[in-house]
Short mmCIF file of C-alpha atoms in Angstrom, two decimals:
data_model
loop_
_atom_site.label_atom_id
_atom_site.label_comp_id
_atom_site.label_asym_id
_atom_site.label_seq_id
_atom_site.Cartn_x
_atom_site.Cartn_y
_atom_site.Cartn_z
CA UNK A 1 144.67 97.74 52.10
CA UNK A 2 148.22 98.64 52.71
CA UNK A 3 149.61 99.98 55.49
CA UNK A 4 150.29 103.21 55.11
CA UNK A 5 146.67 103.97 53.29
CA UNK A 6 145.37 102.54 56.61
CA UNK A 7 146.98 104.91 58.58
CA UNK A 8 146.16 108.25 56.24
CA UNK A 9 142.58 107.27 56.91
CA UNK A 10 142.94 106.58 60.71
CA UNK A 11 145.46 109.37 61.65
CA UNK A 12 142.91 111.87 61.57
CA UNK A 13 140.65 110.51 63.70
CA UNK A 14 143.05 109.23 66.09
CA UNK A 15 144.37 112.26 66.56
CA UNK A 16 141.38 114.28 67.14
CA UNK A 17 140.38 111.39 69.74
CA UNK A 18 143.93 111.72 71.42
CA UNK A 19 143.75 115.71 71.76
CA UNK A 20 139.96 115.78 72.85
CA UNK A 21 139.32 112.42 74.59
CA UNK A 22 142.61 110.89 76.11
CA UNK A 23 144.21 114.13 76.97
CA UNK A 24 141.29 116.07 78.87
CA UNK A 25 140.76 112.40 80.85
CA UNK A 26 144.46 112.31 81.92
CA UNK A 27 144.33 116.23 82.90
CA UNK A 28 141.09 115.21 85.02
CA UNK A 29 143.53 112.05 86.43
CA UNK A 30 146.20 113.97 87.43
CA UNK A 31 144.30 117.12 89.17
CA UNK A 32 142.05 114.01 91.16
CA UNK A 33 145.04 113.83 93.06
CA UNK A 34 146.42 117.56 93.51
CA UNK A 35 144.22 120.11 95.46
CA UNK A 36 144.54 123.79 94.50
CA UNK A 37 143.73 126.59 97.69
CA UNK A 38 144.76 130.15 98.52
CA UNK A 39 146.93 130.91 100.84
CA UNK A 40 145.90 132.45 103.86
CA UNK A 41 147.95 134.99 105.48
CA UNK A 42 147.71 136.02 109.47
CA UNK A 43 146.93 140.29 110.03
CA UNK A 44 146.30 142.11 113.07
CA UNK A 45 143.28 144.20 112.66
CA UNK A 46 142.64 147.48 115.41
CA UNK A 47 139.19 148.45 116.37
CA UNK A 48 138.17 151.41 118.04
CA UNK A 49 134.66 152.42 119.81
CA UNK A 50 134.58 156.29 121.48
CA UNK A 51 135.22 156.53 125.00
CA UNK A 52 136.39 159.25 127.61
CA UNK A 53 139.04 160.57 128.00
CA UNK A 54 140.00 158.01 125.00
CA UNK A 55 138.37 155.49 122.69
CA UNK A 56 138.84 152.23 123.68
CA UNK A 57 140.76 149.92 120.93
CA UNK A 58 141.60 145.95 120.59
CA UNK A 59 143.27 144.04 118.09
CA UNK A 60 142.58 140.69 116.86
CA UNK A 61 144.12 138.80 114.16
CA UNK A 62 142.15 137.16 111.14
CA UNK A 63 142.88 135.39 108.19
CA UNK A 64 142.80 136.57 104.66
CA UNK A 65 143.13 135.34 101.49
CA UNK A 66 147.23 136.69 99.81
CA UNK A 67 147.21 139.04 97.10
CA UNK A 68 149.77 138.98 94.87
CA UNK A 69 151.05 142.30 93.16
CA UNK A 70 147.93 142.14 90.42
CA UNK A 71 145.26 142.00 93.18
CA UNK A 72 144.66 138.44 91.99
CA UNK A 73 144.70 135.80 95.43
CA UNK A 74 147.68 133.81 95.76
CA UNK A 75 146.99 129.79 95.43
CA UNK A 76 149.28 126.95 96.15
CA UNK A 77 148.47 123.03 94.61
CA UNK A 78 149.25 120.36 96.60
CA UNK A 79 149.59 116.17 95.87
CA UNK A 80 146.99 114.89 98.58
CA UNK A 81 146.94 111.15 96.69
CA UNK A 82 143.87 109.44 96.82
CA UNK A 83 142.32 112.03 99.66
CA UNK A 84 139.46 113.43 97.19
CA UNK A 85 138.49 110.18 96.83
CA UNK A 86 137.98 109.42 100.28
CA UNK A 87 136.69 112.96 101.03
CA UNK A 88 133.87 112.01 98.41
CA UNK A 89 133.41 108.13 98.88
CA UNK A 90 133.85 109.58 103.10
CA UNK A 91 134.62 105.03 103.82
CA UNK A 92 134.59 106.31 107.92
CA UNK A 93 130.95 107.04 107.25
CA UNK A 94 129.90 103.88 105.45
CA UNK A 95 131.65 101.91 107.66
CA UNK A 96 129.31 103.54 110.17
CA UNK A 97 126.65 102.65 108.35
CA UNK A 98 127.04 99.23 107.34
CA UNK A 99 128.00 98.33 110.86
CA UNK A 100 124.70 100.21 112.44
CA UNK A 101 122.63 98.32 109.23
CA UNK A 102 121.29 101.91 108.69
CA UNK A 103 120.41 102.72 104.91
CA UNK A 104 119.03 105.65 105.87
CA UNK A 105 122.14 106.81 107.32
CA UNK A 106 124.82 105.54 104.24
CA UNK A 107 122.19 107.78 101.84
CA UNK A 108 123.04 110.91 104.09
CA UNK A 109 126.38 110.56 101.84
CA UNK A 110 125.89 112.61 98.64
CA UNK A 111 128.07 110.15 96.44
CA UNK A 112 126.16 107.02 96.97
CA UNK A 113 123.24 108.95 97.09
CA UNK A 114 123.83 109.87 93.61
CA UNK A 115 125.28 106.49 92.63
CA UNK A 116 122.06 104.80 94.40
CA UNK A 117 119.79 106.92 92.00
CA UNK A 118 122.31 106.28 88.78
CA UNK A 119 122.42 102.69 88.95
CA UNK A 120 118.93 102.20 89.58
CA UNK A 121 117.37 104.95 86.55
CA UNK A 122 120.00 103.16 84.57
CA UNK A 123 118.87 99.37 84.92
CA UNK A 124 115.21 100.13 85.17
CA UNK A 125 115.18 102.09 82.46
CA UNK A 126 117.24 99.57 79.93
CA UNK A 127 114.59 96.95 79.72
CA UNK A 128 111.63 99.14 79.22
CA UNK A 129 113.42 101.04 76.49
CA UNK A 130 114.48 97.39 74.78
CA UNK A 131 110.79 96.11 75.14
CA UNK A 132 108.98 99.15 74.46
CA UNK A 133 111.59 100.15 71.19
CA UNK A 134 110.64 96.62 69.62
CA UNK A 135 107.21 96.53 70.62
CA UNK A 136 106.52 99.83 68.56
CA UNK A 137 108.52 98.14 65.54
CA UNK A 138 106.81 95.65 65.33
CA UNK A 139 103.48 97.10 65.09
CA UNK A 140 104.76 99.19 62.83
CA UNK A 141 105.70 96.46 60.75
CA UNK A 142 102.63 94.80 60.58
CA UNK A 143 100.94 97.99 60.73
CA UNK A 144 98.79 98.61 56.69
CA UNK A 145 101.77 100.18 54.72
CA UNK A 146 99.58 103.53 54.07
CA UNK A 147 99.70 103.69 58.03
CA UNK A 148 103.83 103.44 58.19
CA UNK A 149 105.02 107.03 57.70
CA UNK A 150 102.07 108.75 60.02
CA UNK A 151 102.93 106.52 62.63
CA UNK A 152 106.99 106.41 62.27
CA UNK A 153 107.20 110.39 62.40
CA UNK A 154 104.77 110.69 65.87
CA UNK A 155 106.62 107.81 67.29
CA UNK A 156 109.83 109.88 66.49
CA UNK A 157 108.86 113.54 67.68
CA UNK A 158 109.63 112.70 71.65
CA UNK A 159 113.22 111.99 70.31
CA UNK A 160 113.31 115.15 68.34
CA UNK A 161 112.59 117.15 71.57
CA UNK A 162 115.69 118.39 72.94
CA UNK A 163 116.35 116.64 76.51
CA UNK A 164 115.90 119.67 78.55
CA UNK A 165 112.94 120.86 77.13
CA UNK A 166 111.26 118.05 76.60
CA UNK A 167 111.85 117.38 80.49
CA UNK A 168 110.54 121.28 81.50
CA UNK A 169 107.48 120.17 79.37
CA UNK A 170 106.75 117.27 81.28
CA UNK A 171 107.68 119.28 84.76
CA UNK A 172 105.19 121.74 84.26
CA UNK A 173 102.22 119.49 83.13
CA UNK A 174 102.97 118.07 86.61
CA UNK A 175 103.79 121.24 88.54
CA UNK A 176 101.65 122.99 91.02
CA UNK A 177 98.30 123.92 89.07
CA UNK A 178 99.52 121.80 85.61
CA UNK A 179 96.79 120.22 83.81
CA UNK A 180 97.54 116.63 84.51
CA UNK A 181 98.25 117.36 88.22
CA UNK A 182 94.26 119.45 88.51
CA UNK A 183 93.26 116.39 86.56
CA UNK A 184 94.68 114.01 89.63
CA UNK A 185 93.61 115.79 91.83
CA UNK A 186 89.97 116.48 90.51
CA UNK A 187 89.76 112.74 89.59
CA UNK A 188 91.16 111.71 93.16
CA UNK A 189 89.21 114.95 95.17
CA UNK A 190 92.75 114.86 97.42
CA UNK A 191 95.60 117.36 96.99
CA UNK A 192 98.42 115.93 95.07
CA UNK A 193 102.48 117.27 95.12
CA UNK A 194 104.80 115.52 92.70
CA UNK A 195 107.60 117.94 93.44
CA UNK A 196 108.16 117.37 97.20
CA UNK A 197 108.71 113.21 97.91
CA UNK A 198 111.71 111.61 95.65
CA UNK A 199 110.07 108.03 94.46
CA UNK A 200 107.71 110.57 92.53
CA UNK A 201 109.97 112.54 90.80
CA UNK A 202 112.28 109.68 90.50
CA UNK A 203 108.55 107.88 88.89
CA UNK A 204 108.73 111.13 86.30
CA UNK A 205 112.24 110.92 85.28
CA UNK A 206 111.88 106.91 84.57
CA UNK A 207 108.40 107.41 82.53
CA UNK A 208 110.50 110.89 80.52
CA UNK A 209 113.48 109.01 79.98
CA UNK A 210 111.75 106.27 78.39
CA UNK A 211 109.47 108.34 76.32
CA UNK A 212 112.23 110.02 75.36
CA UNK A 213 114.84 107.30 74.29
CA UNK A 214 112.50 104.45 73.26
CA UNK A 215 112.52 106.40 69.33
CA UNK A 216 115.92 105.56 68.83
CA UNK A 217 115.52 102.02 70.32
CA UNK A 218 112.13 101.75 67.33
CA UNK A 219 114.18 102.71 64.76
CA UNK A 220 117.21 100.46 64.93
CA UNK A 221 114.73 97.57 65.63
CA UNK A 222 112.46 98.10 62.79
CA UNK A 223 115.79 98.35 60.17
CA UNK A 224 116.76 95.07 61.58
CA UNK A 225 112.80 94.04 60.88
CA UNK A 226 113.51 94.49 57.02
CA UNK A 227 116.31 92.03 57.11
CA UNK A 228 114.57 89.00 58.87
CA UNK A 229 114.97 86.19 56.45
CA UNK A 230 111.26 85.45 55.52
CA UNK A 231 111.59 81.54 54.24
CA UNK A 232 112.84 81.52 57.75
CA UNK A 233 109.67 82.77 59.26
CA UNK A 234 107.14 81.30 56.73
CA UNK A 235 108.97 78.01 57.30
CA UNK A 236 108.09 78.36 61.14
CA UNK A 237 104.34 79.83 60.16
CA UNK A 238 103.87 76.07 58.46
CA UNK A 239 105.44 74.23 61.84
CA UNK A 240 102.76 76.04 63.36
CA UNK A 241 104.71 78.39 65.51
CA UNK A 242 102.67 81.15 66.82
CA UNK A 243 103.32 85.10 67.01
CA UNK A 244 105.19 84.31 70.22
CA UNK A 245 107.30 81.18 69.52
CA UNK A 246 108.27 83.43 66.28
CA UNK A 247 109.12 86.45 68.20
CA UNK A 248 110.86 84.33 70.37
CA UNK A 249 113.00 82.09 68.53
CA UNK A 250 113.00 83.96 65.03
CA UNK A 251 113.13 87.28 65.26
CA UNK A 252 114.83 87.97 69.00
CA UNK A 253 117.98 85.91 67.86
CA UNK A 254 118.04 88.02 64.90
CA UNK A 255 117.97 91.66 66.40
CA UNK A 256 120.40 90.03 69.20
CA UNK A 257 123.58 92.27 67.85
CA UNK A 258 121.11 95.26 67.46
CA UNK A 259 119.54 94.65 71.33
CA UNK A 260 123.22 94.26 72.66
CA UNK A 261 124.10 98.21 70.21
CA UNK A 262 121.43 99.52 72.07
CA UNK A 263 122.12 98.16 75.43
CA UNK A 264 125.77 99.77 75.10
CA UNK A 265 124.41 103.48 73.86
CA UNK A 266 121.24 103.33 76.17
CA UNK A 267 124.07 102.43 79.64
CA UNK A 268 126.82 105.12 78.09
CA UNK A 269 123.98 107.67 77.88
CA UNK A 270 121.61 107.20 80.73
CA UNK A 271 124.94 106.57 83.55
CA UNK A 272 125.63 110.34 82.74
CA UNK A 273 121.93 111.67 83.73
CA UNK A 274 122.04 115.26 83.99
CA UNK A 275 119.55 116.89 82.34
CA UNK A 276 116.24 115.56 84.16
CA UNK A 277 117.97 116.66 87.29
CA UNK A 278 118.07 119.90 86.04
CA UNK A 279 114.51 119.75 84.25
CA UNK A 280 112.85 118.46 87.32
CA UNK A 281 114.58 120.82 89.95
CA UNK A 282 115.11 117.06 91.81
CA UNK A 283 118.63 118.25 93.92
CA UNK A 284 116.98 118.36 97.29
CA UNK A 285 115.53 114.50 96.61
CA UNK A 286 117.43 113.36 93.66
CA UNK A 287 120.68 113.59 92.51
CA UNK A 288 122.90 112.02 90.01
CA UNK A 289 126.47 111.31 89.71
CA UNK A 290 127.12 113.63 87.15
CA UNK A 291 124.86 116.17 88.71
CA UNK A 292 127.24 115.72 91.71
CA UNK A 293 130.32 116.68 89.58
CA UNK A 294 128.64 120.12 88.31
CA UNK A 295 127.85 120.76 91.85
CA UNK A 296 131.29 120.16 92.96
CA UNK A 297 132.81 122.57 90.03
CA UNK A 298 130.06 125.32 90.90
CA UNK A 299 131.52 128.11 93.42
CA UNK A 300 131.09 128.26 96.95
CA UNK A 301 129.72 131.29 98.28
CA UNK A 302 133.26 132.14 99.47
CA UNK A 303 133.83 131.96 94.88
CA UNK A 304 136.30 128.34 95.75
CA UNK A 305 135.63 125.20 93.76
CA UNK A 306 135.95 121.65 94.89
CA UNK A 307 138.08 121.14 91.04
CA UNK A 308 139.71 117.57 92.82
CA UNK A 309 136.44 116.27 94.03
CA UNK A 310 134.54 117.17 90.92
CA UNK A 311 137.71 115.73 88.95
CA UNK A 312 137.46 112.17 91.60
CA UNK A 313 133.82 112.49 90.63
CA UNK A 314 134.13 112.30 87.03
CA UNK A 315 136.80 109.45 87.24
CA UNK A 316 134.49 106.76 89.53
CA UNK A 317 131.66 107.74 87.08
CA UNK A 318 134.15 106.92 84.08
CA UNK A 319 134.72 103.90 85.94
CA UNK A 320 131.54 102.85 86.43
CA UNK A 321 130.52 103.07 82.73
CA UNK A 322 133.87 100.93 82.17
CA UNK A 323 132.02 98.42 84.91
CA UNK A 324 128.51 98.18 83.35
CA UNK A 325 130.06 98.04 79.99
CA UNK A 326 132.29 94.58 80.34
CA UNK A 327 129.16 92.20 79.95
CA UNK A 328 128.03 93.65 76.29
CA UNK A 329 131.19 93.88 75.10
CA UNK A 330 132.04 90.74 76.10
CA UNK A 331 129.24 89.23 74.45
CA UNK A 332 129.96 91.13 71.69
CA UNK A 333 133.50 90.11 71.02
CA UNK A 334 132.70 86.37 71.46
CA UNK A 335 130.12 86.38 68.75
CA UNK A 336 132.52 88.67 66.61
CA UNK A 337 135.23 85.87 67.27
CA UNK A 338 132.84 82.81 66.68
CA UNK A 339 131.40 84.33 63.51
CA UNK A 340 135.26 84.05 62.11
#
C-alpha cells in the first residue's frame, strides 16, 4: 500500500484519537500541577445588640470570597508542582504507618484505600472470568447442537444488562427484606446485613462482576473453539490423551492469544470500577480509585472542587493501567515478533 493511501485511511482516526484522547490527558497533566481557589478578601463587619442609653456595637473582621463586577467570585491558579500528589498519596502518613506496622492505620488514607480495593477486585476477578468464560465454551461446544442457541443467548443476557442496573438488581435481592437475604436468614434462623461490613459487599461486587463479564470472555473463547485444528485433537484422542491432557496441551495453547485479548480488556475495564460502587452504595466500606476521582470533582458544601486532586487521581490510575498492562503486552509483542 503506498504511502500516502496509508495515511488517508489513518488520518482520520488519528486525529479523532489526538483531539479526544491525547489532548483531554495532557489538559488533566497540566491542571495536576496548578490549583485553582478564590480569593479571599479581609472586611470589618459591625454588630449591634440594644442597650441604654445606647446599643452596644463590635466589629470583627471575616473573610469572604471577592466578587468581581458580574457577581461571579474572583479565583486565582497557582503551580503547586507535585503537591496534589502528595496531598492525595499524604507519604507523612504512610510513613507513619509502615514504621508503626499498622495496616489498619495506612487504610485510614482514602487513596490506598481505594487502590487496596482496585488491585485486589481486579486480580481476583481476572482468573475467574478466564476459567469461568472457557468453561461455559466448552460445554457449549460439546453441548447437542439443537441445545447451542438456547444456551448461548441465556449465557449472554447478564452481559446485555447494563452495568448499573444489573448491579441495583443484584443490590436489592440482597437488601434489607430482598428475597435471597429472607431466604438466608430463614435458612440460617439468624439476622443477616450484607450492606454494613465491607468483605461482604466487596463478596457481591466480585460474584456481579464476574457474572457480568464472564459473557464476553464465552464468546471470544468459543470462536476460537471453531478454529482448533481437529487432526490435531483426534491425533491426541488415538495417543490416548484424556479431556484434560487435551484441554491442556491442545486447546489452552491455542486460545493463548485470545486468553492474553481478554486479559488486556478484562484489566483496562475492571481498574476503572465505578459503577458497582455506585450500585452497591459501598462509599462508607468500599471505594475505588475512580470512585475517588468523582468524589474529588463533586462540590464541597462550601460549592469548591478538589479539580487538581481529582486530575492527580486520574493520572496514578492512568498509570497504574500502564503498570498492569506491561506483562500482556509484552507477551504479546514477543509472540508477534517470533511468529515473523
Amino acid at each position: 500500500m503506498k504511502f500516502r493511501t496509508f495515511a488517508a485511511f489513518v488520518a482520520p482516526s488519528l486525529f479523532m484519537m489526538i483531539l479526544f484522547i491525547a489532548v483531554p490527558l495532557v489538559s488533566v497533566l497540566i491542571q495536576s500541577f496548578y490549583v485553582t481557589q478564590p480569593v479571599y478578601e479581609r472586611i470589618e463587619v459591625e454588630s449591634c445588640t440594644p442597650g441604654f442609653p445606647q446599643p452596644v456595637c463590635t466589629t470583627r473582621t471575616s473573610s469572604r470570597p471577592m466578587l468581581d463586577e458580574g457577581g461571579d467570585v474572583v479565583t486565582q491558579t497557582q503551580f503547586v508542582g507535585l503537591q496534589s500528589y502528595r496531598n492525595l498519596i499524604q507519604p507523612d502518613r504512610v510513613r507513619a504507618a509502615l514504621a508503626a506496622g499498622s495496616w489498619d492505620q495506612l487504610m485510614t488514607i482514602d487513596f490506598w484505600r481505594a487502590l487496596r480495593f482496585t488491585l485486589f477486585f481486579t486480580l481476583i476477578t481476572l482468573p475467574m472470568v478466564i476459567v469461568l468464560g472457557l468453561s461455559i465454551a466448552l460445554a457449549v461446544n460439546n453441548a447437542v447442537h439443537s441445545l447451542r442457541g438456547p444456551v448461548i443467548f441465556i449465557s449472554l443476557l447478564p452481559f446485555i444488562i447494563t452495568p448499573i442496573i444489573g448491579g441495583l438488581s443484584i443490590r436489592w435481592l440482597f437488601i434489607g427484606d430482598g428475597i435471597l437475604t429472607s431466604g438466608l436468614e430463614w435458612l440460617l434462623a439468624r439476622n443477616i446485613s450484607m450492606f454494613s461490613q465491607a468483605w461482604t459487599l466487596e463478596l457481591m461486587m466480585i460474584i456481579y462482576r464476574v457474572w457480568h463479564v464472564a459473557p464476553f470472555a464465552f464468546v471470544i473463547f468459543y470462536a476460537g473453539l471453531q478454529t482448533v485444528n481437529q487432526d490435531t485433537l483426534e491425533s491426541a484422542i488415538i495417543d490416548g490423551a484424556n479431556r484434560w491432557e487435551r484441554l491442556r496441551y491442545v486447546i489452552v495453547p491455542h486460545l493463548m492469544p485470545l486468553i492474553i485479548f481478554i486479559a488486556l480488556i478484562h484489566l483496562m475495564d475492571c481498574y476503572r470500577v465505578f459503577e458497582e460502587i455506585i450500585a452497591f452504595s459501598s462509599q462508607s466500606y468500599v471505594i475505588s480509585l475512580q470512585w475517588l476521582t468523582y468524589d474529588l470533582l463533586s462540590p464541597d458544601q462550601a460549592g469548591n472542587r478538589a479539580i487538581s486532586r481529582a486530575s492527580a487521581s486520574a493520572m496514578l490510575t492512568m498509570v497504574g493501567i500502564v503498570i498492569l498492562l506491561i506483562w500482556p503486552l509484552r507477551r504479546t509483542w514477543r509472540e508477534h515478533k517470533g511468529s515473523h
